[in-house]
Amino acid sequence: MKSGKQKRAELRAKRTTAEIRSHSKQPEVRLRPVLGPPVNEALLAPNNSYGAPDFVHRGYYVDRPFRCVDCGKEEVWTGTQQKWWYEVAKGFVYTTAIRCRLCRRKKRERSAESRRVHLAGLERKARRKPEGSK
Ligand SMILES: [Zn+2]
């Protein structure tokens, strides 16, 4: 058998949790669908051109659909990926994604492979002709 005091305390606890839950959820729900990640202009790579790319005017990044130049696949370059590319990787502000994830990886592997072959060639040459010999 619960006393009236206990019941009131339980009710109060329930109400408080519900209030906390609704408060913490609201701002995210309101912002998420409209705005992408905000643009931090100070972090962008410097560029000498007049004017600014559209995302700087807008103030935030939006998802950009594009078609891969290698395989023709449709992919989305997300706002988060753009923020990383421009502000962390310091990509030039007028460059955009042109290859899908898979083709990008293939290209990276190809250039890593050719670099490896190139370096191996240099090493072979150096071994054939030791420094100082004629
Ligand atoms: Zn592709």
mmCIF file of C-alpha atoms and ligand atoms in Angstrom:
data_model
loop_
_atom_site.group_PDB
_atom_site.id
_atom_site.type_symbol
_atom_site.label_atom_id
_atom_site.label_comp_id
_atom_site.label_asym_id
_atom_site.label_seq_id
_atom_site.Cartn_x
_atom_site.Cartn_y
_atom_site.Cartn_z
ATOM 1 C CA MET A 1 0.000 0.000 0.000
ATOM 2 C CA LYS A 2 1.509 3.352 -1.084
ATOM 3 C CA SER A 3 0.993 6.539 0.838
ATOM 4 C CA GLY A 4 -0.292 9.669 -0.846
ATOM 5 C CA LYS A 5 3.082 11.269 -0.402
ATOM 6 C CA GLN A 6 4.839 8.458 -2.301
ATOM 7 C CA LYS A 7 2.364 8.688 -5.190
ATOM 8 C CA ARG A 8 2.892 12.401 -5.528
ATOM 9 C CA ALA A 9 6.664 11.914 -5.590
ATOM 10 C CA GLU A 10 6.357 9.309 -8.353
ATOM 11 C CA LEU A 11 4.152 11.582 -10.410
ATOM 12 C CA ARG A 12 6.605 14.430 -10.048
ATOM 13 C CA ALA A 13 9.506 12.216 -11.161
ATOM 14 C CA LYS A 14 7.573 11.095 -14.242
ATOM 15 C CA ARG A 15 6.694 14.654 -15.226
ATOM 16 C CA THR A 16 10.315 15.820 -14.898
ATOM 17 C CA THR A 17 11.668 13.090 -17.167
ATOM 18 C CA ALA A 18 9.080 13.852 -19.803
ATOM 19 C CA GLU A 19 9.939 17.539 -19.724
ATOM 20 C CA ILE A 20 13.674 16.902 -20.000
ATOM 21 C CA ARG A 21 13.114 14.601 -22.944
ATOM 22 C CA SER A 22 11.007 17.092 -24.914
ATOM 23 C CA HIS A 23 13.427 19.958 -24.233
ATOM 24 C CA SER A 24 16.533 18.125 -25.392
ATOM 25 C CA LYS A 25 14.874 16.928 -28.596
ATOM 26 C CA GLN A 26 13.375 20.145 -29.904
ATOM 27 C CA PRO A 27 16.301 22.200 -31.289
ATOM 28 C CA GLU A 28 17.650 19.319 -33.362
ATOM 29 C CA VAL A 29 14.298 18.601 -34.945
ATOM 30 C CA ARG A 30 13.842 22.236 -35.878
ATOM 31 C CA LEU A 31 17.299 22.719 -37.478
ATOM 32 C CA ARG A 32 18.154 19.438 -39.117
ATOM 33 C CA PRO A 33 15.954 19.264 -42.232
ATOM 34 C CA VAL A 34 16.744 22.793 -43.518
ATOM 35 C CA LEU A 35 20.402 23.531 -42.806
ATOM 36 C CA GLY A 36 23.522 21.516 -43.574
ATOM 37 C CA PRO A 37 26.799 21.936 -41.658
ATOM 38 C CA PRO A 38 27.731 25.632 -41.228
ATOM 39 C CA VAL A 39 30.525 27.132 -43.352
ATOM 40 C CA ASN A 40 33.535 28.412 -41.386
ATOM 41 C CA GLU A 41 35.080 30.884 -43.843
ATOM 42 C CA ALA A 42 38.246 31.309 -41.775
ATOM 43 C CA LEU A 43 39.168 27.653 -42.397
ATOM 44 C CA LEU A 44 38.796 27.706 -46.174
ATOM 45 C CA ALA A 45 41.809 27.533 -48.462
ATOM 46 C CA PRO A 46 42.736 31.023 -49.711
ATOM 47 C CA ASN A 47 41.732 31.830 -53.286
ATOM 48 C CA ASN A 48 42.546 34.828 -55.475
ATOM 49 C CA SER A 49 39.291 34.943 -57.400
ATOM 50 C CA TYR A 50 36.731 37.681 -56.890
ATOM 51 C CA GLY A 51 33.439 36.739 -55.326
ATOM 52 C CA ALA A 52 32.888 33.528 -53.436
ATOM 53 C CA PRO A 53 31.441 30.087 -54.131
ATOM 54 C CA ASP A 54 27.710 29.603 -53.543
ATOM 55 C CA PHE A 55 28.130 27.795 -50.214
ATOM 56 C CA VAL A 56 29.954 30.795 -48.711
ATOM 57 C CA HIS A 57 27.042 33.081 -49.659
ATOM 58 C CA ARG A 58 24.591 30.551 -48.264
ATOM 59 C CA GLY A 59 26.517 30.058 -45.030
ATOM 60 C CA TYR A 60 26.092 26.293 -44.865
ATOM 61 C CA TYR A 61 26.723 23.187 -46.968
ATOM 62 C CA VAL A 62 23.963 21.278 -48.746
ATOM 63 C CA ASP A 63 24.114 17.784 -50.226
ATOM 64 C CA ARG A 64 25.105 17.849 -53.897
ATOM 65 C CA PRO A 65 24.096 15.042 -56.227
ATOM 66 C CA PHE A 66 26.588 14.377 -59.022
ATOM 67 C CA ARG A 67 27.428 11.802 -61.688
ATOM 68 C CA CYS A 68 30.780 9.985 -61.450
ATOM 69 C CA VAL A 69 33.047 10.899 -64.414
ATOM 70 C CA ASP A 70 34.549 7.400 -64.498
ATOM 71 C CA CYS A 71 31.637 4.984 -64.158
ATOM 72 C CA GLY A 72 28.591 7.290 -64.514
ATOM 73 C CA LYS A 73 27.107 6.292 -61.175
ATOM 74 C CA GLU A 74 24.854 8.828 -59.419
ATOM 75 C CA GLU A 75 26.126 9.713 -55.966
ATOM 76 C CA VAL A 76 25.562 12.430 -53.360
ATOM 77 C CA TRP A 77 28.395 14.547 -52.026
ATOM 78 C CA THR A 78 27.051 15.293 -48.546
ATOM 79 C CA GLY A 79 27.348 18.600 -46.716
ATOM 80 C CA THR A 80 29.505 16.920 -44.079
ATOM 81 C CA GLN A 81 31.915 15.606 -46.715
ATOM 82 C CA GLN A 82 32.108 19.070 -48.302
ATOM 83 C CA LYS A 83 32.894 20.713 -44.954
ATOM 84 C CA TRP A 84 35.696 18.218 -44.453
ATOM 85 C CA TRP A 85 37.058 18.708 -47.988
ATOM 86 C CA TYR A 86 37.087 22.522 -47.917
ATOM 87 C CA GLU A 87 37.910 23.198 -44.255
ATOM 88 C CA VAL A 88 40.009 20.238 -43.107
ATOM 89 C CA ALA A 89 41.631 18.953 -46.324
ATOM 90 C CA LYS A 90 41.871 22.595 -47.594
ATOM 91 C CA GLY A 91 40.521 21.682 -51.005
ATOM 92 C CA PHE A 92 40.301 24.580 -53.466
ATOM 93 C CA VAL A 93 36.880 26.217 -52.981
ATOM 94 C CA TYR A 94 35.837 25.785 -56.626
ATOM 95 C CA THR A 95 36.552 22.063 -56.761
ATOM 96 C CA THR A 96 33.672 19.614 -56.299
ATOM 97 C CA ALA A 97 33.403 15.840 -56.155
ATOM 98 C CA ILE A 98 33.533 14.225 -59.601
ATOM 99 C CA ARG A 99 34.159 10.576 -58.745
ATOM 100 C CA CYS A 100 32.109 8.140 -56.710
ATOM 101 C CA ARG A 101 33.586 6.594 -53.585
ATOM 102 C CA LEU A 102 34.642 3.419 -55.387
ATOM 103 C CA CYS A 103 36.338 5.154 -58.339
ATOM 104 C CA ARG A 104 38.066 7.548 -55.969
ATOM 105 C CA ARG A 105 39.557 4.614 -54.121
ATOM 106 C CA LYS A 106 40.591 2.904 -57.369
ATOM 107 C CA LYS A 107 42.277 6.085 -58.565
ATOM 108 C CA ARG A 108 44.109 6.459 -55.256
ATOM 109 C CA GLU A 109 45.329 2.879 -55.455
ATOM 110 C CA ARG A 110 46.460 3.359 -59.071
ATOM 111 C CA SER A 111 48.509 6.460 -58.277
ATOM 112 C CA ALA A 112 49.990 4.817 -55.180
ATOM 113 C CA GLU A 113 51.001 1.873 -57.383
ATOM 114 C CA SER A 114 52.619 4.056 -60.045
ATOM 115 C CA ARG A 115 54.469 5.984 -57.368
ATOM 116 C CA ARG A 116 55.756 2.714 -55.950
ATOM 117 C CA VAL A 117 56.910 1.563 -59.419
ATOM 118 C CA HIS A 118 58.557 4.927 -60.033
ATOM 119 C CA LEU A 119 60.455 4.811 -56.731
ATOM 120 C CA ALA A 120 61.511 1.217 -57.314
ATOM 121 C CA GLY A 121 62.870 2.290 -60.716
ATOM 122 C CA LEU A 122 64.896 5.103 -59.158
ATOM 123 C CA GLU A 123 66.301 2.718 -56.604
ATOM 124 C CA ARG A 124 67.353 0.244 -59.301
ATOM 125 C CA LYS A 125 69.059 3.044 -61.217
ATOM 126 C CA ALA A 126 70.883 4.202 -58.084
ATOM 127 C CA ARG A 127 72.118 0.676 -57.406
ATOM 128 C CA ARG A 128 73.366 0.265 -60.979
ATOM 129 C CA LYS A 129 75.316 3.535 -60.850
ATOM 130 C CA PRO A 130 76.702 4.022 -57.354
ATOM 131 C CA GLU A 131 77.480 7.611 -56.359
ATOM 132 C CA GLY A 132 80.898 8.832 -57.511
ATOM 133 C CA SER A 133 81.514 6.030 -60.064
ATOM 134 C CA LYS A 134 82.079 6.765 -63.767
HETATM 135 ZN ZN ZN B 1 32.509 5.815 -60.248
#
